[in-house]
PDB file of C-alpha atoms in Angstrom:
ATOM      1  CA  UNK A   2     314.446 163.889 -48.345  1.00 54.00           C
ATOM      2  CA  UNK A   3     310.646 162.810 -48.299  1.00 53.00           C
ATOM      3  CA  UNK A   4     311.507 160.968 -52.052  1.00 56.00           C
ATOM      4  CA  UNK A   5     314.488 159.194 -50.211  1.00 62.00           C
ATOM      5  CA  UNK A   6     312.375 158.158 -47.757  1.00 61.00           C
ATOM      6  CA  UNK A   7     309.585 156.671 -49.589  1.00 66.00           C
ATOM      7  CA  UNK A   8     311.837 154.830 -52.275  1.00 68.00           C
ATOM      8  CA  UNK A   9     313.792 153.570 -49.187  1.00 66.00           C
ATOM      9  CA  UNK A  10     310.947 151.879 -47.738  1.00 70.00           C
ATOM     10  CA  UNK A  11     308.996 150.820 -51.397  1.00 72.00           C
ATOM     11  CA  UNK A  12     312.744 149.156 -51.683  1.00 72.00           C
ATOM     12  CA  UNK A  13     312.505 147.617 -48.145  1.00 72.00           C
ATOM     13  CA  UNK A  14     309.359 146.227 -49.350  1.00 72.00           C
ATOM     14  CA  UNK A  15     310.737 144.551 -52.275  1.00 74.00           C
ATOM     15  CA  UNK A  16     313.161 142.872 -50.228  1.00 73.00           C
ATOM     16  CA  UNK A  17     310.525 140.826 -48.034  1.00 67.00           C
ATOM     17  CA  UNK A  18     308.467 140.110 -51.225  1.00 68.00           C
ATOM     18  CA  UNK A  19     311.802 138.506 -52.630  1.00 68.00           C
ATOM     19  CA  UNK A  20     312.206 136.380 -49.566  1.00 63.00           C
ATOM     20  CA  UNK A  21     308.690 135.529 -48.999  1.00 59.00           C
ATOM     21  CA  UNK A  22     309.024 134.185 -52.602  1.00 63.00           C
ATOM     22  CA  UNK A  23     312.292 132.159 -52.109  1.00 59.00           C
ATOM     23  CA  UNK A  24     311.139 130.594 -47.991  1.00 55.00           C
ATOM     24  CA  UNK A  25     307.679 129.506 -49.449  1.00 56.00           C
ATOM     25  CA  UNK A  26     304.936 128.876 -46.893  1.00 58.00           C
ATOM     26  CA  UNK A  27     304.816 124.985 -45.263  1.00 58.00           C
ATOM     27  CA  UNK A  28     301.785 123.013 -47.061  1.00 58.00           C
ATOM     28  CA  UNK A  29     299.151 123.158 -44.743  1.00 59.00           C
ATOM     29  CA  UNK A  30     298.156 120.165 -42.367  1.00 57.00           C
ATOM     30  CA  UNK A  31     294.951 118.777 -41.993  1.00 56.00           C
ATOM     31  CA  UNK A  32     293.300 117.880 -38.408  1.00 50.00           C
ATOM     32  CA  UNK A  33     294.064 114.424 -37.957  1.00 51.00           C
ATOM     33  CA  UNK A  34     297.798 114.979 -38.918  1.00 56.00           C
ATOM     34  CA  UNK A  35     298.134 117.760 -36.447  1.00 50.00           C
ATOM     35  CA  UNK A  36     295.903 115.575 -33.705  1.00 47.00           C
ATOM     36  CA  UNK A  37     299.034 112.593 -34.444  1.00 50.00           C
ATOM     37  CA  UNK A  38     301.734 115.337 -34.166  1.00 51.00           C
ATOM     38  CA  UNK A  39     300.177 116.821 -30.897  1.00 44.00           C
ATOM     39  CA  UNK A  40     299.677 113.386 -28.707  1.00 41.00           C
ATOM     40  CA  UNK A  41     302.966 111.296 -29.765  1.00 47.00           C
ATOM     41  CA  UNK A  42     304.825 110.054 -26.607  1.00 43.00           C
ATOM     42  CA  UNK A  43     307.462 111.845 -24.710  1.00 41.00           C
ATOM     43  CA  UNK A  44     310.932 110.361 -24.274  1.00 42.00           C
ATOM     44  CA  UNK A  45     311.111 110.936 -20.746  1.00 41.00           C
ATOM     45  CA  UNK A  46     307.676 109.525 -20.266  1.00 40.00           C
ATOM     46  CA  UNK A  47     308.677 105.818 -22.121  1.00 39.00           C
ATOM     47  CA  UNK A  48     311.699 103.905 -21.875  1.00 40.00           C
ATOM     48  CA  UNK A  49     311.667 102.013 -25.536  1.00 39.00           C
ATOM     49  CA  UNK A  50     313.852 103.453 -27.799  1.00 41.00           C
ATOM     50  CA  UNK A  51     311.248 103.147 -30.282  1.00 42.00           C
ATOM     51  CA  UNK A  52     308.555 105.701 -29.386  1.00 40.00           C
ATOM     52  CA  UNK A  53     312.035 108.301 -28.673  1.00 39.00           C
ATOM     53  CA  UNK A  54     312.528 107.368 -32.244  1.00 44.00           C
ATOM     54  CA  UNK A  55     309.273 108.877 -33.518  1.00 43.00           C
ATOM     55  CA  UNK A  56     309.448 111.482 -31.791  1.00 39.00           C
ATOM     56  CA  UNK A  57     312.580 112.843 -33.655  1.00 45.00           C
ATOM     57  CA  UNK A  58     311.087 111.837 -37.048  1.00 45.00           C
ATOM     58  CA  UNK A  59     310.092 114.619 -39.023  1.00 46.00           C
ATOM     59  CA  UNK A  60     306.556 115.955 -39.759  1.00 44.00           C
ATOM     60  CA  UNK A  61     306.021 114.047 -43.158  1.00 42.00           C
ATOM     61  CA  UNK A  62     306.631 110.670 -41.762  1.00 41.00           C
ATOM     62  CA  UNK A  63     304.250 111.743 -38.598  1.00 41.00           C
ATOM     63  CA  UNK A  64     301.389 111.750 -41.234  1.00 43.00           C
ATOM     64  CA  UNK A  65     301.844 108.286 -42.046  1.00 44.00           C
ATOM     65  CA  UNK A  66     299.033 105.875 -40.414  1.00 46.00           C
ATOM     66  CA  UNK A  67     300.689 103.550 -37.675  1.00 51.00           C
ATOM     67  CA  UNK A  68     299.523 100.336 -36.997  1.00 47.00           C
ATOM     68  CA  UNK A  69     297.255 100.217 -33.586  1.00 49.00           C
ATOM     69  CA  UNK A  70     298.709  98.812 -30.776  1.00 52.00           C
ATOM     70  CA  UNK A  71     297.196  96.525 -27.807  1.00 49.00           C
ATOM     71  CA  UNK A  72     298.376  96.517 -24.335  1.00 52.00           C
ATOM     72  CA  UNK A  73     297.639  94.203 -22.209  1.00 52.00           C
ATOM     73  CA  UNK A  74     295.799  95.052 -18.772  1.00 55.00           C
ATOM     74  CA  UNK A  75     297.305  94.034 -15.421  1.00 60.00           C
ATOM     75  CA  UNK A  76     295.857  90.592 -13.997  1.00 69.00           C
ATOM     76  CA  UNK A  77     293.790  91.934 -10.854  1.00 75.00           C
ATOM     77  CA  UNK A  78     292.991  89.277  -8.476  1.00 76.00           C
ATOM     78  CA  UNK A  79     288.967  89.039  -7.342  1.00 79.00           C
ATOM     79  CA  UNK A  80     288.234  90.472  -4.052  1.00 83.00           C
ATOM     80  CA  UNK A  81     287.842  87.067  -2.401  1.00 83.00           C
ATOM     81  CA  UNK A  82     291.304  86.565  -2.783  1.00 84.00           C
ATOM     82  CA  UNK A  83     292.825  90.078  -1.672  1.00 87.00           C
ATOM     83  CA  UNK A  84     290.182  90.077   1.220  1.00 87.00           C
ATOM     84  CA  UNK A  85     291.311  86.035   2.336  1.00 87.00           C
ATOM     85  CA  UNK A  86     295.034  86.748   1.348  1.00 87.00           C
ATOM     86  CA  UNK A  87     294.953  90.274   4.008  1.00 90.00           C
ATOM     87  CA  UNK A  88     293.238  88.533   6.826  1.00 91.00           C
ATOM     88  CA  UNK A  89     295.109  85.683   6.626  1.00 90.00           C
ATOM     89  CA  UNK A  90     298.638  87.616   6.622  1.00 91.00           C
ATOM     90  CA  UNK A  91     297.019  89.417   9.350  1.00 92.00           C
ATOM     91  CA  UNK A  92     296.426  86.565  11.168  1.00 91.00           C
ATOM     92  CA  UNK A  93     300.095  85.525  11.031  1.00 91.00           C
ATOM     93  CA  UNK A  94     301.632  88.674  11.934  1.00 93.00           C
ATOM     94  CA  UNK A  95     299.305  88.748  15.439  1.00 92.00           C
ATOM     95  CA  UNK A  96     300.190  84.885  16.190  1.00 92.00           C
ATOM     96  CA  UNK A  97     304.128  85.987  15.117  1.00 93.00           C
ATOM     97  CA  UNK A  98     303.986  88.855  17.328  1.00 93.00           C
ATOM     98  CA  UNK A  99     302.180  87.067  20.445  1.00 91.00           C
ATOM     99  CA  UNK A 100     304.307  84.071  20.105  1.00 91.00           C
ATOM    100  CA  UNK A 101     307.396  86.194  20.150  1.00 92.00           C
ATOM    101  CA  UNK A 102     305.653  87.894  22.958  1.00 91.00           C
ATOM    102  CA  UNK A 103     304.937  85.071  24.958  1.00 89.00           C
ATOM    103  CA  UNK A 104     308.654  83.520  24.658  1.00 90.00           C
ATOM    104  CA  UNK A 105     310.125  86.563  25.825  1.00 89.00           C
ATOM    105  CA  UNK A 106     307.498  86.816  28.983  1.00 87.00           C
ATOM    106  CA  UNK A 107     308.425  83.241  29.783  1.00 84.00           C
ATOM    107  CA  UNK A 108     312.250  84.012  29.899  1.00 82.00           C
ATOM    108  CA  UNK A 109     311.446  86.822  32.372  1.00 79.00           C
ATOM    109  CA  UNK A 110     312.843  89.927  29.616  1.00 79.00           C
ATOM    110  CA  UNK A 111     309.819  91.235  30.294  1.00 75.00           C
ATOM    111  CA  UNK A 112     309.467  91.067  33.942  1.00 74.00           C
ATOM    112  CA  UNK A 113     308.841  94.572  35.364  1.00 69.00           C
ATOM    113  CA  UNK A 114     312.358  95.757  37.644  1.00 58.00           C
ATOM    114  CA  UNK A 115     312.135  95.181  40.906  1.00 58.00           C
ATOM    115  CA  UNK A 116     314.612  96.445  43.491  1.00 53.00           C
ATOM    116  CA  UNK A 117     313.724  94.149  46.495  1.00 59.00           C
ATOM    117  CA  UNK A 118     314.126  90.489  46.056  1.00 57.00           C
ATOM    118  CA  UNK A 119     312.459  88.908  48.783  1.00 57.00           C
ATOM    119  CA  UNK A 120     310.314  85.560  48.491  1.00 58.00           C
ATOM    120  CA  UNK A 121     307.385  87.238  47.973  1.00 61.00           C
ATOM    121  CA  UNK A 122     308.034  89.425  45.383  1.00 61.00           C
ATOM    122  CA  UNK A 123     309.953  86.444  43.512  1.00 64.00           C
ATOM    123  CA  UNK A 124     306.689  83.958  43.587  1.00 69.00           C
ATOM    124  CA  UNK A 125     304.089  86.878  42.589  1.00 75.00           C
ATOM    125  CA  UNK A 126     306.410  87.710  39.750  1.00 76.00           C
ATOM    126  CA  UNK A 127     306.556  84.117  38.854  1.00 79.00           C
ATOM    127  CA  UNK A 128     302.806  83.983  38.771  1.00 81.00           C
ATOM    128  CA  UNK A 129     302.408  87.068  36.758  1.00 82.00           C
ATOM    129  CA  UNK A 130     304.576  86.184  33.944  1.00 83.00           C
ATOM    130  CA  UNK A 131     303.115  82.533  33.802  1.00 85.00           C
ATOM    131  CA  UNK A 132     299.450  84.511  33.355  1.00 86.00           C
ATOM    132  CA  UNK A 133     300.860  86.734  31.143  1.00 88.00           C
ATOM    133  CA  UNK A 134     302.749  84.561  28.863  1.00 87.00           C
ATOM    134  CA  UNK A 135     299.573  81.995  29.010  1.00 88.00           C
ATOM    135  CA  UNK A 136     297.627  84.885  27.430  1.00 89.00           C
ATOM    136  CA  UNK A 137     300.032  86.162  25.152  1.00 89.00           C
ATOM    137  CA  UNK A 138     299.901  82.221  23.944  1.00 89.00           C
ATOM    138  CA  UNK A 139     295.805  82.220  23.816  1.00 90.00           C
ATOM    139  CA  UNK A 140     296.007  85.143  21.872  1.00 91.00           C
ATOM    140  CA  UNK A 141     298.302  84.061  19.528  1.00 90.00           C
ATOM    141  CA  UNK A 142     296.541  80.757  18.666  1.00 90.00           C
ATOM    142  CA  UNK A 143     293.207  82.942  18.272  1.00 90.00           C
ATOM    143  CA  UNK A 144     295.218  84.798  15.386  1.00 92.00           C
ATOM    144  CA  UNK A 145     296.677  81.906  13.890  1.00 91.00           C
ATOM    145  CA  UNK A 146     292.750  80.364  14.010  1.00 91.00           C
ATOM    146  CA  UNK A 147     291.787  83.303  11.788  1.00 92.00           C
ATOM    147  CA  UNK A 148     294.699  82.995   9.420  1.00 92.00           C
ATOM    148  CA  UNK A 149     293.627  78.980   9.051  1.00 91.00           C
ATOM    149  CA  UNK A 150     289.944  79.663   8.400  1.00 92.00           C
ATOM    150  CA  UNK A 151     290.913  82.711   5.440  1.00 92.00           C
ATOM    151  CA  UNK A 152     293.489  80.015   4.311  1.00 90.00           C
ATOM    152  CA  UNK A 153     290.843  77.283   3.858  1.00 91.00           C
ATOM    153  CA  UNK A 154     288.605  79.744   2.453  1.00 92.00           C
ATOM    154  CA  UNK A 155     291.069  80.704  -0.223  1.00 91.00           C
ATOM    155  CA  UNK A 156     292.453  77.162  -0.755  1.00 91.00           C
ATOM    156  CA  UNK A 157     288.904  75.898  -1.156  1.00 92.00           C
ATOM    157  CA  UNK A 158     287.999  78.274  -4.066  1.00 91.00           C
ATOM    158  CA  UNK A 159     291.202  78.296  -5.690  1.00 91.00           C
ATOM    159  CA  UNK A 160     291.285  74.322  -5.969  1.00 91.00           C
ATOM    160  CA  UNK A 161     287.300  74.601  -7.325  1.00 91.00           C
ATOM    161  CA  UNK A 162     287.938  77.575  -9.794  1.00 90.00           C
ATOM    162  CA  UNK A 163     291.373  75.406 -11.258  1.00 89.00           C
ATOM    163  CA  UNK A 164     289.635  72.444 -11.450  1.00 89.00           C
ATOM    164  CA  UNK A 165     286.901  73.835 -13.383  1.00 89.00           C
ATOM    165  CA  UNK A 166     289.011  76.528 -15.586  1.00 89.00           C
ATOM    166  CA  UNK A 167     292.765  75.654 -16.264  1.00 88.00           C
ATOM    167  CA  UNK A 168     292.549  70.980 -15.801  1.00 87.00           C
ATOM    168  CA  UNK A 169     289.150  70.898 -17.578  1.00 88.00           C
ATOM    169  CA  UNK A 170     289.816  72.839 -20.750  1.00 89.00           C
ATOM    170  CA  UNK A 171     293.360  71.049 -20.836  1.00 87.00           C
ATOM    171  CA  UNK A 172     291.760  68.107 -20.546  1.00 86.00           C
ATOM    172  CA  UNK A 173     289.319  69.040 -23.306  1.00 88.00           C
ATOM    173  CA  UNK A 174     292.015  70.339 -25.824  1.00 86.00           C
ATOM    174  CA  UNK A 175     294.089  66.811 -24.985  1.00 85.00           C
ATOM    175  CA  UNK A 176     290.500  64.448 -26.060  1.00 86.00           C
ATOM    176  CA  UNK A 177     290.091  67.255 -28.837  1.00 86.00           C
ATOM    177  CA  UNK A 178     293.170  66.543 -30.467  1.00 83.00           C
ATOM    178  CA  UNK A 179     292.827  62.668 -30.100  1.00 83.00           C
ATOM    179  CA  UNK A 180     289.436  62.565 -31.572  1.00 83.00           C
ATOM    180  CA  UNK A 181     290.974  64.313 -34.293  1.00 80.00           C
ATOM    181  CA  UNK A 182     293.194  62.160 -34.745  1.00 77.00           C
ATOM    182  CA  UNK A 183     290.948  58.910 -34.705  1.00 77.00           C
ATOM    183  CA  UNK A 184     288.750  61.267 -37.116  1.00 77.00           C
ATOM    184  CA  UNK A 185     291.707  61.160 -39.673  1.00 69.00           C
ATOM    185  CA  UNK A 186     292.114  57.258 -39.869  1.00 63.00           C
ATOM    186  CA  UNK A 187     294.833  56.666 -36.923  1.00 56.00           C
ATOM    187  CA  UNK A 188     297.747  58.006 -39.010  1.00 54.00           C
ATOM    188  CA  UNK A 189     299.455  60.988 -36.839  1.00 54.00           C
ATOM    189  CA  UNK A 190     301.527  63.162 -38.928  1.00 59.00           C
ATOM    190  CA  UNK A 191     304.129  65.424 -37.418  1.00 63.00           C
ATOM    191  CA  UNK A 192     301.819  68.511 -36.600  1.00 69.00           C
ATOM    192  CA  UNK A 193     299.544  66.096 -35.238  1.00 72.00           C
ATOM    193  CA  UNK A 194     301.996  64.643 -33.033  1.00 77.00           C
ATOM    194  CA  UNK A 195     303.423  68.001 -32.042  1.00 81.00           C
ATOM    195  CA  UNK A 196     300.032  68.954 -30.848  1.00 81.00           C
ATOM    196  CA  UNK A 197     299.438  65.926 -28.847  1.00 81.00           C
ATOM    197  CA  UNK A 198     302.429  66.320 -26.918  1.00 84.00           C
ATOM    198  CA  UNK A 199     301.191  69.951 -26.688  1.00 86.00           C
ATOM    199  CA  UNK A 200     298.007  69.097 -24.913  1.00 85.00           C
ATOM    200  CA  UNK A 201     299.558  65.833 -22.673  1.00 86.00           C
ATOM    201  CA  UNK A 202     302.387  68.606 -21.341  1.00 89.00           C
ATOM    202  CA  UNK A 203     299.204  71.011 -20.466  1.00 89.00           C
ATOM    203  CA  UNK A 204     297.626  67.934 -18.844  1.00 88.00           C
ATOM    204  CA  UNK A 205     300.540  67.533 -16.951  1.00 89.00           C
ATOM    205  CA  UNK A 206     301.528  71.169 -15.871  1.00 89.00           C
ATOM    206  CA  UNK A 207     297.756  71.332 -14.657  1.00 89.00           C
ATOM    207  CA  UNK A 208     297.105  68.504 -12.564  1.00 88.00           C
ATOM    208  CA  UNK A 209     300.470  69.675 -11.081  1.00 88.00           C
ATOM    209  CA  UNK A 210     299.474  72.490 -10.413  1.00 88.00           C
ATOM    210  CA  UNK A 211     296.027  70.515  -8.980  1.00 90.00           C
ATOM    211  CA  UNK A 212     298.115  68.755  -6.888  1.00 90.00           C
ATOM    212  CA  UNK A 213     299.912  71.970  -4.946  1.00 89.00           C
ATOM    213  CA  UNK A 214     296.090  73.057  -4.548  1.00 90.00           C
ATOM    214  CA  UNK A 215     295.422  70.074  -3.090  1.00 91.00           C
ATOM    215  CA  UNK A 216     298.447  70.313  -0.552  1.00 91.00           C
ATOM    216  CA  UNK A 217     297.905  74.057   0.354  1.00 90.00           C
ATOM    217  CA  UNK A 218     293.777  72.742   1.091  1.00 91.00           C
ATOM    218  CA  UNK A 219     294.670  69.859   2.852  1.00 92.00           C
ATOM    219  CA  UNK A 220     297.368  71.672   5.121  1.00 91.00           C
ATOM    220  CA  UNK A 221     294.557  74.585   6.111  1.00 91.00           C
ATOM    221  CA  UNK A 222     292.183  71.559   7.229  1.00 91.00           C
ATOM    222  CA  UNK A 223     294.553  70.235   9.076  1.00 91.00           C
ATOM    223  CA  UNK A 224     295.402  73.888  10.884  1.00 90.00           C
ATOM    224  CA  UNK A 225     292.039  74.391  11.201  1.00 90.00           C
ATOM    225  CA  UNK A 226     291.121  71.375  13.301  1.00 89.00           C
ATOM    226  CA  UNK A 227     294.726  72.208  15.391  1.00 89.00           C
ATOM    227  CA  UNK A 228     294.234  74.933  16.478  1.00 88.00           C
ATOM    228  CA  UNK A 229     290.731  75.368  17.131  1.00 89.00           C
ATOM    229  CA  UNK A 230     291.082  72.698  20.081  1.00 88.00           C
ATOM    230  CA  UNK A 231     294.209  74.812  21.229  1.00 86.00           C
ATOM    231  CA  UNK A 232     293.718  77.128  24.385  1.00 84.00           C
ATOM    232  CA  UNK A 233     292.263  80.098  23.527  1.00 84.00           C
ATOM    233  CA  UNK A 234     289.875  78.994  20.849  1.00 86.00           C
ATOM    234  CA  UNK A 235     288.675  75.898  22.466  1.00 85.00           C
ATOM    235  CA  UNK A 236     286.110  75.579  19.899  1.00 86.00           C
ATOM    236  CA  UNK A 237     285.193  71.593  20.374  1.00 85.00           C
ATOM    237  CA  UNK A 238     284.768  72.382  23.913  1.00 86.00           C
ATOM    238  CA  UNK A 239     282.010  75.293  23.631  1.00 86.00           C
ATOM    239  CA  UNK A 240     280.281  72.979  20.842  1.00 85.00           C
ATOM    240  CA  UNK A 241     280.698  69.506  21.986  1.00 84.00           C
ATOM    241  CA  UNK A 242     281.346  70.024  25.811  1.00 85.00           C
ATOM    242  CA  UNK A 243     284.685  68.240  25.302  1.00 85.00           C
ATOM    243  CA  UNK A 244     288.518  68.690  24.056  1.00 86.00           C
ATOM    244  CA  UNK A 245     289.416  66.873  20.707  1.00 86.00           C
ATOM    245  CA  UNK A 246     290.934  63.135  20.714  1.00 86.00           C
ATOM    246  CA  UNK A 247     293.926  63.926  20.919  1.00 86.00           C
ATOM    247  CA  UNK A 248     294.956  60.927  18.289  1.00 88.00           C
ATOM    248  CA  UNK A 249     293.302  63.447  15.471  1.00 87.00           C
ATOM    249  CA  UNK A 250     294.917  66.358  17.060  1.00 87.00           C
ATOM    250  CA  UNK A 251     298.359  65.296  16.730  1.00 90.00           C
ATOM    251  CA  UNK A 252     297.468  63.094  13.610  1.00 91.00           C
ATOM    252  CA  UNK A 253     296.557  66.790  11.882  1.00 88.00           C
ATOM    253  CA  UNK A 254     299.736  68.982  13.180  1.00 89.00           C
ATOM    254  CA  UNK A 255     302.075  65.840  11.626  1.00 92.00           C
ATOM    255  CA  UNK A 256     300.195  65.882   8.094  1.00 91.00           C
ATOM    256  CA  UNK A 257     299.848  69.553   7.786  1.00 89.00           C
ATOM    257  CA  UNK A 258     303.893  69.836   8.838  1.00 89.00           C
ATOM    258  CA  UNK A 259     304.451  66.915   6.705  1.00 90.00           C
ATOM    259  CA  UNK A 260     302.553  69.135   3.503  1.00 89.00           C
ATOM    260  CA  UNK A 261     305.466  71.711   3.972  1.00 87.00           C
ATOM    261  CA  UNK A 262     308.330  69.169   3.528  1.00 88.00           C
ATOM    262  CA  UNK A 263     307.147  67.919   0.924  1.00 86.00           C
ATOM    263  CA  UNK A 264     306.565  71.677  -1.257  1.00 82.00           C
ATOM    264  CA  UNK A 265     310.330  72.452   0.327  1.00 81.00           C
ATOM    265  CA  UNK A 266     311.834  69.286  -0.923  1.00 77.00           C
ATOM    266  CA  UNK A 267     313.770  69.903  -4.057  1.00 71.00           C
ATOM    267  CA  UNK A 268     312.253  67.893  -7.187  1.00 68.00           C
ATOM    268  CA  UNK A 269     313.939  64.975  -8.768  1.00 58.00           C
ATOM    269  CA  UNK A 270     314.869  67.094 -11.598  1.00 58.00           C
ATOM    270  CA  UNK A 271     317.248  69.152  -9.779  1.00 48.00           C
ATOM    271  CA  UNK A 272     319.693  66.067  -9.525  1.00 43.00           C
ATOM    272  CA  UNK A 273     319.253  64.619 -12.578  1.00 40.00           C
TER     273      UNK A 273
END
């Protein structure tokens, strides 16, 4: 029984050599391969059909070298702007909420319930929502003051950094290409003339775009000198001792609404 035994398990033996022999072991992977294998993207983690695709490739065509790949970082606006852009949304949700305020005080929705109705009563209540919708109103132009001076702010900056960025190097590419051209004798071939047209069509999009600057800065002015003469704010009377003609004060509330007809008025393109 012991002889069975041992040439039972000597066979047994034999039998894993065999199949060790036939199932060799896989070639053996150096560090950077295995580094690729480890940190390829998940499917559920990207939504291209290409990086599910790689992950189902097999091991050999993991080792191949892949060309690298630039992404593009999101556009963060500077602080100026996300500080100016808060305040002044701010700004219009307190003079939305106080002018809402003050139309429903004036209407009497917002009157306090009284059961008696005698004269009294009816002429205090009268009073009281005249003061309080007159201070709803003051409060409401103060907001709408800070909104206008974090719009001018922003308006003033944004024209300056346009005019100095975007219109001046379109500008500069436009007189590049037609000094090149003058360099070459006068004679514009096609590229040439391709690349003209380039530049004047940058010109133009630009000084477009120079001109909606100009708009949004000329509209907070005009806000800006409204409503700081409005009740509440009453700025020209604490510095000068006296209201604002009021010539420039309607003058300014007819230009600035005047600014948003014109950016809500469809272009001529539209009809054509």
């Amino acid at each position: 029984q012991g002889g069975a035994a041992a040439a039972l398990s000597q066979q047994q033996q034999q039998q894993q050599q065999n199949s060790l022999r036939s199932h060799p072991s896989p070639p053996k992977r150096t560090i950077s391969e295995i580094g690729r294998q480890m940190y390829r993207p998940f499917p559920s983690r990207s939504s291209s059909m290409g990086s599910y695709k790689q992950v189902r490739e097999p091991t050999s065509s993991a080792s191949l070298p892949t060309p690298p790949t630039t992404t593009s970082s999101p556009t963060i606006a500077p602080t100026w702007k996300l500080v100016g852009g808060t305040l002044k949304l701010l700004g219009l949700m307190g003079f939305w909420a106080c002018d809402n305020i003050a139309f429903l005080t004036g209407s009497g929705f917002l009157d306090p319930v009284s059961l008696t109705t005698s004269s009294s009563s009816s002429s205090s209540t009268k009073e009281t929502r005249m003061t309080r919708k007159a201070k709803a109103s003051a409060w409401g132009a103060r907001f709408y003051f800070v909104a206008s001076i974090a719009g001018l702010v922003v308006n003033f900056k944004e024209i300056l950094k346009h005019r100095s960025c975007a219109l001046r190097n379109a500008q500069s590419e436009l007189s590049k290409r037609m000094a090149e051209i003058r360099k070459d004798g006068g004679g514009e071939g096609e590229n040439d003339e391709e690349a003209v047209e380039t530049a004047r069509a940058a010109v133009k999009s630009a000084e477009g775009k120079h001109f909606e600057l100009f708009l949004a800065l000329l509209k907070s002015l005009c806000d800006f000198m409204v409503f700081s003469n409005n009740p509440g704010v009453d700025l020209h009377v604490k510095l000068r001792g006296r209201k604002n003609h009021e010539g420039l004060h309607c003058l300014g509330g007819l230009i600035s609404a005047s600014t948003v007809l014109y950016n809500n008025f469809p272009n001529s393109e539209k009809w054509v």
